[in-house]
Short mmCIF file of C-alpha atoms and ligand atoms in Angstrom, two decimals:
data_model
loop_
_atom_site.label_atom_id
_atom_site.label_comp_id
_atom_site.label_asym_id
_atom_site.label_seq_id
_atom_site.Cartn_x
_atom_site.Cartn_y
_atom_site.Cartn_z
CA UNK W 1 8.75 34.18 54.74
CA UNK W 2 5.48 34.94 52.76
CA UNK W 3 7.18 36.30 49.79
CA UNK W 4 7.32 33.80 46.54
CA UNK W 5 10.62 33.20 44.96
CA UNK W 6 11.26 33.67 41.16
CA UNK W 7 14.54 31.46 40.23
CA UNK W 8 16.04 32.85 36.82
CA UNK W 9 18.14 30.21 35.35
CA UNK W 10 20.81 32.16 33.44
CA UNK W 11 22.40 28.87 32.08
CA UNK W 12 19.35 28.23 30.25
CA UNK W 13 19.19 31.55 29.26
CA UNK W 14 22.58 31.29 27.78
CA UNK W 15 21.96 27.79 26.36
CA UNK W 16 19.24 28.98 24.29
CA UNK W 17 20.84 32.05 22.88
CA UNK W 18 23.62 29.39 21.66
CA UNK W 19 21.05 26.69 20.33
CA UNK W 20 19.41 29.67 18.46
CA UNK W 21 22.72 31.02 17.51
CA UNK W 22 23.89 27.47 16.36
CA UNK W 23 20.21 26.79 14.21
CA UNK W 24 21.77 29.57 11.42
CA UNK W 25 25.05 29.69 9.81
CA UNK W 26 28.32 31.18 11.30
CA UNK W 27 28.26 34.33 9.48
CA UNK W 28 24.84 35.27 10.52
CA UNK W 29 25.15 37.23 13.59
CA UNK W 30 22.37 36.67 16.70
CA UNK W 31 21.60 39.27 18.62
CA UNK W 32 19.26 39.45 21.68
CA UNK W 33 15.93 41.09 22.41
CA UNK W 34 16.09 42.32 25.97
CA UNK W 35 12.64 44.90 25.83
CA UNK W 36 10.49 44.80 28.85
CA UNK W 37 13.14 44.57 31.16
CA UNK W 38 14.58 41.26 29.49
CA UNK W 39 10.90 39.69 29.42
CA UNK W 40 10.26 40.60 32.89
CA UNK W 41 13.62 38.98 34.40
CA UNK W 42 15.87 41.33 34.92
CA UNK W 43 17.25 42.94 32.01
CA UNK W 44 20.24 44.12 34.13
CA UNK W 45 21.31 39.97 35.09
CA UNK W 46 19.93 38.83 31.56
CA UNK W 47 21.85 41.07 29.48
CA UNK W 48 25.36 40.29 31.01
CA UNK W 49 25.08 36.81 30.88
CA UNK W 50 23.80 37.23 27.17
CA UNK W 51 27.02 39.37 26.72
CA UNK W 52 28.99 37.08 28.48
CA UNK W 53 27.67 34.01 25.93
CA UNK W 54 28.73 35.98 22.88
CA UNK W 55 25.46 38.36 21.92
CA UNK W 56 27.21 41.42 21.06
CA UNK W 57 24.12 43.54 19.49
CA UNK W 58 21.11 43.90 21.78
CA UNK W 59 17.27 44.91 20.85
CA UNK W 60 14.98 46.83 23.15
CA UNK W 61 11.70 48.71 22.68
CA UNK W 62 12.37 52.25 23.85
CA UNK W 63 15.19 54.62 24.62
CA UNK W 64 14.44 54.29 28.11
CA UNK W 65 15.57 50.56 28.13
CA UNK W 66 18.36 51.23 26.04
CA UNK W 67 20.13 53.13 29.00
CA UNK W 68 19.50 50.47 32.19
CA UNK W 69 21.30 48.25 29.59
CA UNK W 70 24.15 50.13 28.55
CA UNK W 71 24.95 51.19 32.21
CA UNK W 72 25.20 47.27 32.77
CA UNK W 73 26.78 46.09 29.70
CA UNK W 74 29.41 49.02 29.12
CA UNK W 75 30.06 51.11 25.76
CA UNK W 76 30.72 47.94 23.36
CA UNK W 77 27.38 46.11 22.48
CA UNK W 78 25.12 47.91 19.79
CA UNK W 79 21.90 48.73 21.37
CA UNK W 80 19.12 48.99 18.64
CA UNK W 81 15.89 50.73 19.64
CA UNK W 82 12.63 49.77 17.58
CA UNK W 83 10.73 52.80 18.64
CA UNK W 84 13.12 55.18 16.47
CA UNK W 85 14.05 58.35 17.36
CA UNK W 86 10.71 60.03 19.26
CA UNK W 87 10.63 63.87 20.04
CA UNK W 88 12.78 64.07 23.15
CA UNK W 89 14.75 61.39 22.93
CA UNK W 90 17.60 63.03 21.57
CA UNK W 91 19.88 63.06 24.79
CA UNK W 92 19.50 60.35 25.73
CA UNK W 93 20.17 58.35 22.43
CA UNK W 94 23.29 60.36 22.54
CA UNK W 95 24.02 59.49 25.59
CA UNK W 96 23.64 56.29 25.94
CA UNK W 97 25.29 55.61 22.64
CA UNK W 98 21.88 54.62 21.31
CA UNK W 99 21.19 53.39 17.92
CA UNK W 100 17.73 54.36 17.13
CA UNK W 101 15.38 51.82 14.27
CA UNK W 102 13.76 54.70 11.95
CA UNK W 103 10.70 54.39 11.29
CA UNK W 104 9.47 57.66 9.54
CA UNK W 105 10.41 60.64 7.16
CA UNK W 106 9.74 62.52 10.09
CA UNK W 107 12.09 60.00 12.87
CA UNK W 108 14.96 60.04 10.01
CA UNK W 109 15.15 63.85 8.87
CA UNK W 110 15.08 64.81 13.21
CA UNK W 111 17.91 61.84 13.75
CA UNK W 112 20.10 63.17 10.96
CA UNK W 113 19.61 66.64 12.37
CA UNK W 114 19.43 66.65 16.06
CA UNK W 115 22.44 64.05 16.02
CA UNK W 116 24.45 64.09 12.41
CA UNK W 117 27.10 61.55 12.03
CA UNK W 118 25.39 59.19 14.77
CA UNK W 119 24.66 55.72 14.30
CA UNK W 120 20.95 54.68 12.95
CA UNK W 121 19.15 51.77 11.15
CA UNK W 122 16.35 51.74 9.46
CA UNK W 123 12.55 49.71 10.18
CA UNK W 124 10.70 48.87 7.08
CA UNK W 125 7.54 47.32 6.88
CA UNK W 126 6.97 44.63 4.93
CA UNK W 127 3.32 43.87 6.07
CA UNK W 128 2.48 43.70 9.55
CA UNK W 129 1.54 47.63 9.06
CA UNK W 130 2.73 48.32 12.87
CA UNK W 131 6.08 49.76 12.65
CA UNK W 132 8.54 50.97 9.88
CA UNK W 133 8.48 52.74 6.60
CA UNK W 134 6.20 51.66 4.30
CA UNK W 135 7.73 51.04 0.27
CA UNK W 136 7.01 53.79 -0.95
CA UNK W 137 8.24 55.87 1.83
CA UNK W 138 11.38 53.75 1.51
CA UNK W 139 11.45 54.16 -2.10
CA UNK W 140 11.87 58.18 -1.61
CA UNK W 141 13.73 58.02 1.17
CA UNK W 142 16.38 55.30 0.02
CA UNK W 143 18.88 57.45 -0.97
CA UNK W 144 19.06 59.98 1.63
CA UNK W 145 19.16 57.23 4.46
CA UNK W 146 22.11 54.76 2.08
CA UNK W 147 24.23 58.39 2.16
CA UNK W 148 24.10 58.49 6.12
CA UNK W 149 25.52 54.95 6.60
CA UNK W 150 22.28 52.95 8.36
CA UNK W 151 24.20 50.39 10.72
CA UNK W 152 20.83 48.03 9.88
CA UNK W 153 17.85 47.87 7.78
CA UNK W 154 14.95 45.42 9.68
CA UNK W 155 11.60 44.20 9.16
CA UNK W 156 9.42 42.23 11.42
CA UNK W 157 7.03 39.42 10.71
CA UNK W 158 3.31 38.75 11.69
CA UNK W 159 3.09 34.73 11.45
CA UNK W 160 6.44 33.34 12.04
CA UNK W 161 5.29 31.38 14.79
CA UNK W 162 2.96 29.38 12.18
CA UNK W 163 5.72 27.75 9.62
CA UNK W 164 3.14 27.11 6.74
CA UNK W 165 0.93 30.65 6.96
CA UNK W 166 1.67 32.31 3.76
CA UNK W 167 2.45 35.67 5.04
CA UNK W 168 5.75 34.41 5.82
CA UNK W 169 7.27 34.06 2.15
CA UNK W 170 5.38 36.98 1.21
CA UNK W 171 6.96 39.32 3.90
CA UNK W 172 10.13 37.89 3.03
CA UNK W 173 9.79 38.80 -1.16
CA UNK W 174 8.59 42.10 0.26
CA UNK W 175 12.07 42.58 2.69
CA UNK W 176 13.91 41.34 0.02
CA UNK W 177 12.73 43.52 -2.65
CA UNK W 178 13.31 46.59 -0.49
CA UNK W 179 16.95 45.76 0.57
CA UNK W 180 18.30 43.89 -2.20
CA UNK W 181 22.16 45.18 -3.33
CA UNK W 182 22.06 48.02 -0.95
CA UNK W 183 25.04 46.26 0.94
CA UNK W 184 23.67 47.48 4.40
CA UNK W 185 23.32 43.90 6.63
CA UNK W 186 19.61 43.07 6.87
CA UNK W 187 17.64 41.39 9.66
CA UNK W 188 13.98 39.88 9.82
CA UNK W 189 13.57 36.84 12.46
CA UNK W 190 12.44 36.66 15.48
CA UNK W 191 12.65 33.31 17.28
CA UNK W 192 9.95 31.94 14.82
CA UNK W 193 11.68 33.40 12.12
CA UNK W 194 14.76 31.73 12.78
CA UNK W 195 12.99 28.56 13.21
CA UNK W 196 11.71 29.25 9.24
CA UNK W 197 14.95 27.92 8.01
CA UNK W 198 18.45 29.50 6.24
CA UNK W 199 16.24 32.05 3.51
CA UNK W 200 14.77 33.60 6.72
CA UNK W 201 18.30 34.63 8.52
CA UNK W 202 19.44 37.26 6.28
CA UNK W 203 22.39 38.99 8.64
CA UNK W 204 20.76 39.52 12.00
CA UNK W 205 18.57 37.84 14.04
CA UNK W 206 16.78 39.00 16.85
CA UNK W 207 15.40 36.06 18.97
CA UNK W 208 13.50 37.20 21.83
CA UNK W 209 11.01 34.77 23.43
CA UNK W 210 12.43 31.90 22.75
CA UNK W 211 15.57 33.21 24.78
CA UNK W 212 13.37 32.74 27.66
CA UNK W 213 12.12 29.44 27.01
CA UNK W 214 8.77 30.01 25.56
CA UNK W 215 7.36 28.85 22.33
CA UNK W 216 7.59 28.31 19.27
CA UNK W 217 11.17 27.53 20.59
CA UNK W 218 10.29 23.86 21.65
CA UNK W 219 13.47 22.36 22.60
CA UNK W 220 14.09 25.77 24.59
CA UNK W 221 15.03 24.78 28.42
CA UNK W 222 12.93 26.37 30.77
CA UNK W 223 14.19 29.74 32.34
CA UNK W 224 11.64 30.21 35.19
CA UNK W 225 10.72 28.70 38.13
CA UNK W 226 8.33 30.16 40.58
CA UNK W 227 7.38 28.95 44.35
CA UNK W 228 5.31 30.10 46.47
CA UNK W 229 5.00 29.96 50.32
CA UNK W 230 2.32 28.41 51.87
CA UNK W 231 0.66 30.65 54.40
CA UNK W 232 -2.18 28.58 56.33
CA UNK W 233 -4.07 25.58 55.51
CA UNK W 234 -7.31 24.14 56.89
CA UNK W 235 -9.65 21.33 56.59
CA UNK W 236 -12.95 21.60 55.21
CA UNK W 237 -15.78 19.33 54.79
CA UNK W 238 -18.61 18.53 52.02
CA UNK W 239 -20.65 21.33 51.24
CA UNK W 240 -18.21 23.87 52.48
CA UNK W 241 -16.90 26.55 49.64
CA UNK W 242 -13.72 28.16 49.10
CA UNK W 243 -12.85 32.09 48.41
CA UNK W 244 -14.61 35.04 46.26
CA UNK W 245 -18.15 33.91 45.05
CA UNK W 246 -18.41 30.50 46.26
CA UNK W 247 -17.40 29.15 43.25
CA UNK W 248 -16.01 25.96 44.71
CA UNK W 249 -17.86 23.61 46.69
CA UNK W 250 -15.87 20.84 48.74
CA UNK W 251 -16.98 17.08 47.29
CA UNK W 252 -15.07 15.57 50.15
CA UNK W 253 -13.58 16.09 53.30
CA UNK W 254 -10.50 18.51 52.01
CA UNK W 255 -7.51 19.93 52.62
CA UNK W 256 -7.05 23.80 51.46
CA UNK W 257 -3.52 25.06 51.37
CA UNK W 258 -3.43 29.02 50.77
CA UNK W 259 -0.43 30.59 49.10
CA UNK W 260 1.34 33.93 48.75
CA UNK W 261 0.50 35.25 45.14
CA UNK W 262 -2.34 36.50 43.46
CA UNK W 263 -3.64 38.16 40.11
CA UNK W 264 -1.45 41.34 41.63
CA UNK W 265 1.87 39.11 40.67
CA UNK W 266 1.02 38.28 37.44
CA UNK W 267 -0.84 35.39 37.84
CA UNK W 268 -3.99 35.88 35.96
CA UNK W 269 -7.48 34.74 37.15
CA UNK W 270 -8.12 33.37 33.64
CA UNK W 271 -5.84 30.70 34.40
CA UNK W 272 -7.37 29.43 37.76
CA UNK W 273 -9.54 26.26 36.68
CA UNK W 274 -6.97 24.43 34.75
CA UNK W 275 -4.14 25.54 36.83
CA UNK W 276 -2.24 23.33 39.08
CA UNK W 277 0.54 23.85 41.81
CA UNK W 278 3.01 20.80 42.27
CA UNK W 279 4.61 19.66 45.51
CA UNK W 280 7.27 17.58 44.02
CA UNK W 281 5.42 15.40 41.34
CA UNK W 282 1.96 15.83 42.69
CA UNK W 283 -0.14 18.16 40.88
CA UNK W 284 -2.31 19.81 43.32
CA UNK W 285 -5.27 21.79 41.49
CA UNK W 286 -6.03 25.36 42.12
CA UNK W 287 -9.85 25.68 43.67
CA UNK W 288 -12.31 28.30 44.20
CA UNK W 289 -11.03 32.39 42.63
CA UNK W 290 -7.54 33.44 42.46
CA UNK W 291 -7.31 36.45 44.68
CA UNK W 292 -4.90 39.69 44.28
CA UNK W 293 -2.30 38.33 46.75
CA UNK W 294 -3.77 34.31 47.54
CA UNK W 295 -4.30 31.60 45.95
CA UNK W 296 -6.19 28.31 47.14
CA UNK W 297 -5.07 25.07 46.51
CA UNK W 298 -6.47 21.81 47.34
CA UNK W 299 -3.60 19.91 48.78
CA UNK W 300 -6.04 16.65 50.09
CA UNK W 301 -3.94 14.26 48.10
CA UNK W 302 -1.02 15.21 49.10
CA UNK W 303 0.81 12.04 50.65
CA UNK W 304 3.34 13.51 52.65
CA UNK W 305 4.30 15.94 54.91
CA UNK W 306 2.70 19.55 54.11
CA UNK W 307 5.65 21.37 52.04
CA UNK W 308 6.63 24.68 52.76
CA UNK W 309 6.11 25.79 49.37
CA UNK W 310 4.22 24.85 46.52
CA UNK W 311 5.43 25.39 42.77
CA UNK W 312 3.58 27.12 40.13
CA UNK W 313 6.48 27.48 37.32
CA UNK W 314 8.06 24.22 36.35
CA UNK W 315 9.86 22.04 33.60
CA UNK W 316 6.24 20.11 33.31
CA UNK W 317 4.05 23.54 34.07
CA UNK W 318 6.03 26.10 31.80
CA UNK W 319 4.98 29.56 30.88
CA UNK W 320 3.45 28.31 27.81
CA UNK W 321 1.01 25.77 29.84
CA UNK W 322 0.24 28.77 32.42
CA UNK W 323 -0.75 31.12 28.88
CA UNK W 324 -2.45 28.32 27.80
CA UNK W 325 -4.84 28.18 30.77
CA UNK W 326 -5.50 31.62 30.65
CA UNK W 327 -6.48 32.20 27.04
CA UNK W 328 -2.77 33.96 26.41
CA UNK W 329 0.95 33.80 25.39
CA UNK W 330 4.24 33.07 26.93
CA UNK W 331 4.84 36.37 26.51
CA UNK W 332 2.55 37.79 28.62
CA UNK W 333 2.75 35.56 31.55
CA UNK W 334 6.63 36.60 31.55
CA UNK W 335 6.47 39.99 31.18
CA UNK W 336 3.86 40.14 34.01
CA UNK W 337 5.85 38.52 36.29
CA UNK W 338 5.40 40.32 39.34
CA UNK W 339 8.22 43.10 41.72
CA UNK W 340 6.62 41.49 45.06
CA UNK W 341 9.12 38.04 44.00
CA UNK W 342 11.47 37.52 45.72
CA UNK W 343 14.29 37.26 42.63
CA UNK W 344 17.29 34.91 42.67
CA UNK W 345 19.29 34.10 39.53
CA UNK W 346 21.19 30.98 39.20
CA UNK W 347 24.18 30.50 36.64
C1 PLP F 401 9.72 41.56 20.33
C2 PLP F 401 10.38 41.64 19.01
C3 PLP F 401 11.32 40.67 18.63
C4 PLP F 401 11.55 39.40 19.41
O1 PLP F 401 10.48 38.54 19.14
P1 PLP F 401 10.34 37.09 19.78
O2 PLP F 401 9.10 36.55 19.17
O3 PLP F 401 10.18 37.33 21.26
O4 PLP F 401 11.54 36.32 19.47
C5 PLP F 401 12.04 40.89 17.46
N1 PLP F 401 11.79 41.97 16.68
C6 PLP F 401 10.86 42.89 16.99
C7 PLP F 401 10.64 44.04 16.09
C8 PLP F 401 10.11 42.76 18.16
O5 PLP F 401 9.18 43.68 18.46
#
């Protein structure tokens, strides 16, 4: 078969949530951040087995997502939604049992009208000037959104993932100046907020990335594993090149191993000159272009027998060493995970 096989670990998935869940106190509640179709694994899988470990409040980005996970996880989870309430999202917040993050004057006077009485929490920003009301916005507004009963007021933070940038304690003063006494639970971290320490928890936290393994989650077990097929290989000899634009020249007399994936499955061209693929513990580097659907590999030192796949996601090559070789984050090496893989999810 020439299709490459994605391997979802949902018992590291699940182990994570409860490390994350165990690094703050027991009467601050984790939730889960599922956008992006659960990082690009499956929100459908990833969000059951979240439920199943004990996440019982769930984050995604748009209404959209909201739905695919409550027709998967049932009527009981919360399902906040960080866009807000947009101009026709009405029926399906309503439902799907949706509870919209308001952002605006203009998100919380068309929630409490299109859809009185249903649940809402509020987005405030505290810095990061991307989403949320600003203070003074909240300051005029405070009153009017206290009397409808928010379920949540949230904020979101720019550096968490570097412990000693000074944004962090000023984004929390900010957050904690807007929501002090109001007696409506609060909730700031991310997975680097978390990792901040006890001041940082407030009620709710929201880990997302490091869910999925990546950093700045470091003792996070890998969630991913990707292999892909080789096709063909060939021998070439000194002076011979490899793929698009010549770019690599055989040294020696060479074996090429070409595999099913390419730039078109999320495997960015950026990463190709640093980027290895590993039959067992032998790290065979990537040569020449990475193609939309092939990659070339030099397989020369390979020992033994020729495998029948080669793997590019690993416990030693994570999604965090794949970003790294591309100029990039975690985040975007998961969520680009291509549909061509062949998925399988282990628990
Ligand atoms: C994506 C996101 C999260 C999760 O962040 P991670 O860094 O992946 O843990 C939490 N809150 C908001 C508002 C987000 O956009």
């Amino acid at each position: 078969m020439s299709t490459a096989r994605l391997t979802i670990d949902l018992d590291a998935l699940t182990s994570n949530w409860r490390m994350l869940d165990s690094a703050s106190s027991e009467t601050v509640e984790t939730g889960a951040v599922v956008k992006a179709n659960g990082y690009g694994l499956g929100v459908e899988r990833v969000g059951k087995a979240l439920a199943a470990a004990g996440a019982r409040r769930f984050f995604v980005a748009v209404p959209e997502e909201g739905l695919a996970l409550r027709r998967a996880l049932g009527p009981a989870p919360e399902i906040n939604v960080f866009a807000g309430h947009m101009p026709g999202d009405t029926d399906l917040i309503a439902q799907a049992g949706l509870t919209p993050m308001l952002n605006s004057i203009d998100q919380l006077l068309r929630h409490v009208e299109a859809l009185p009485g249903h649940a809402f929490g509020v987005q405030l920003d505290s810095g990061m000037n991307r989403l949320g009301m600003e203070p003074g916005e909240w300051d005029a507004l405070r009153d009017i959104a206290l009397a409808q009963n928010p379920t949540l007021i949230m904020s979101h933070l720019a550096c968490a993932d570097e412990p000693g940038h000074p944004m962090n304690a000023h984004q929390l003063a900010m957050f904690r100046e807007m929501t002090q006494g109001l007696g409506v639970p609060c909730s700031l971290s991310a997975t680097g907020g978390i990792l901040l320490g006890p001041e940082y928890h407030c009620d709710v936290t929201r880990p997302g990335i490091g869910l999925y393994g990546g950093f700045p989650f470091e003792e996070a077990t890998p969630v991913v594993h990707l292999d892909l097929p080789i096709i063909q290989t060939r021998d070439v000899i000194p002076g011979e090149t490899v793929g698009y634009g010549n770019t690599w020249v055989a040294q020696r007399p060479s074996v090429i191993a070409t595999v099913a994936a390419g730039y078109a499955d999320g495997i960015h061209r950026a990463m190709a000159p640093n980027t290895y693929l590993y039959a067992g513990n032998v790290a065979c580097p990537v040569v020449g272009r990475i193609s939309m659907d092939l990659i070339t590999v030099d397989i020369t030192d390979l020992a033994e027998e020729v495998p029948e796949t080669l793997s590019l996601l690993n416990e030693v090559q994570t999604v965090d060493v794949l970003a790294d070789n591309a100029g990039t984050i975690g985040y975007e090496i998961l969520t680009a995970l291509g549909n061509r893989y062949k998925r399988s999810y282990v628990e």
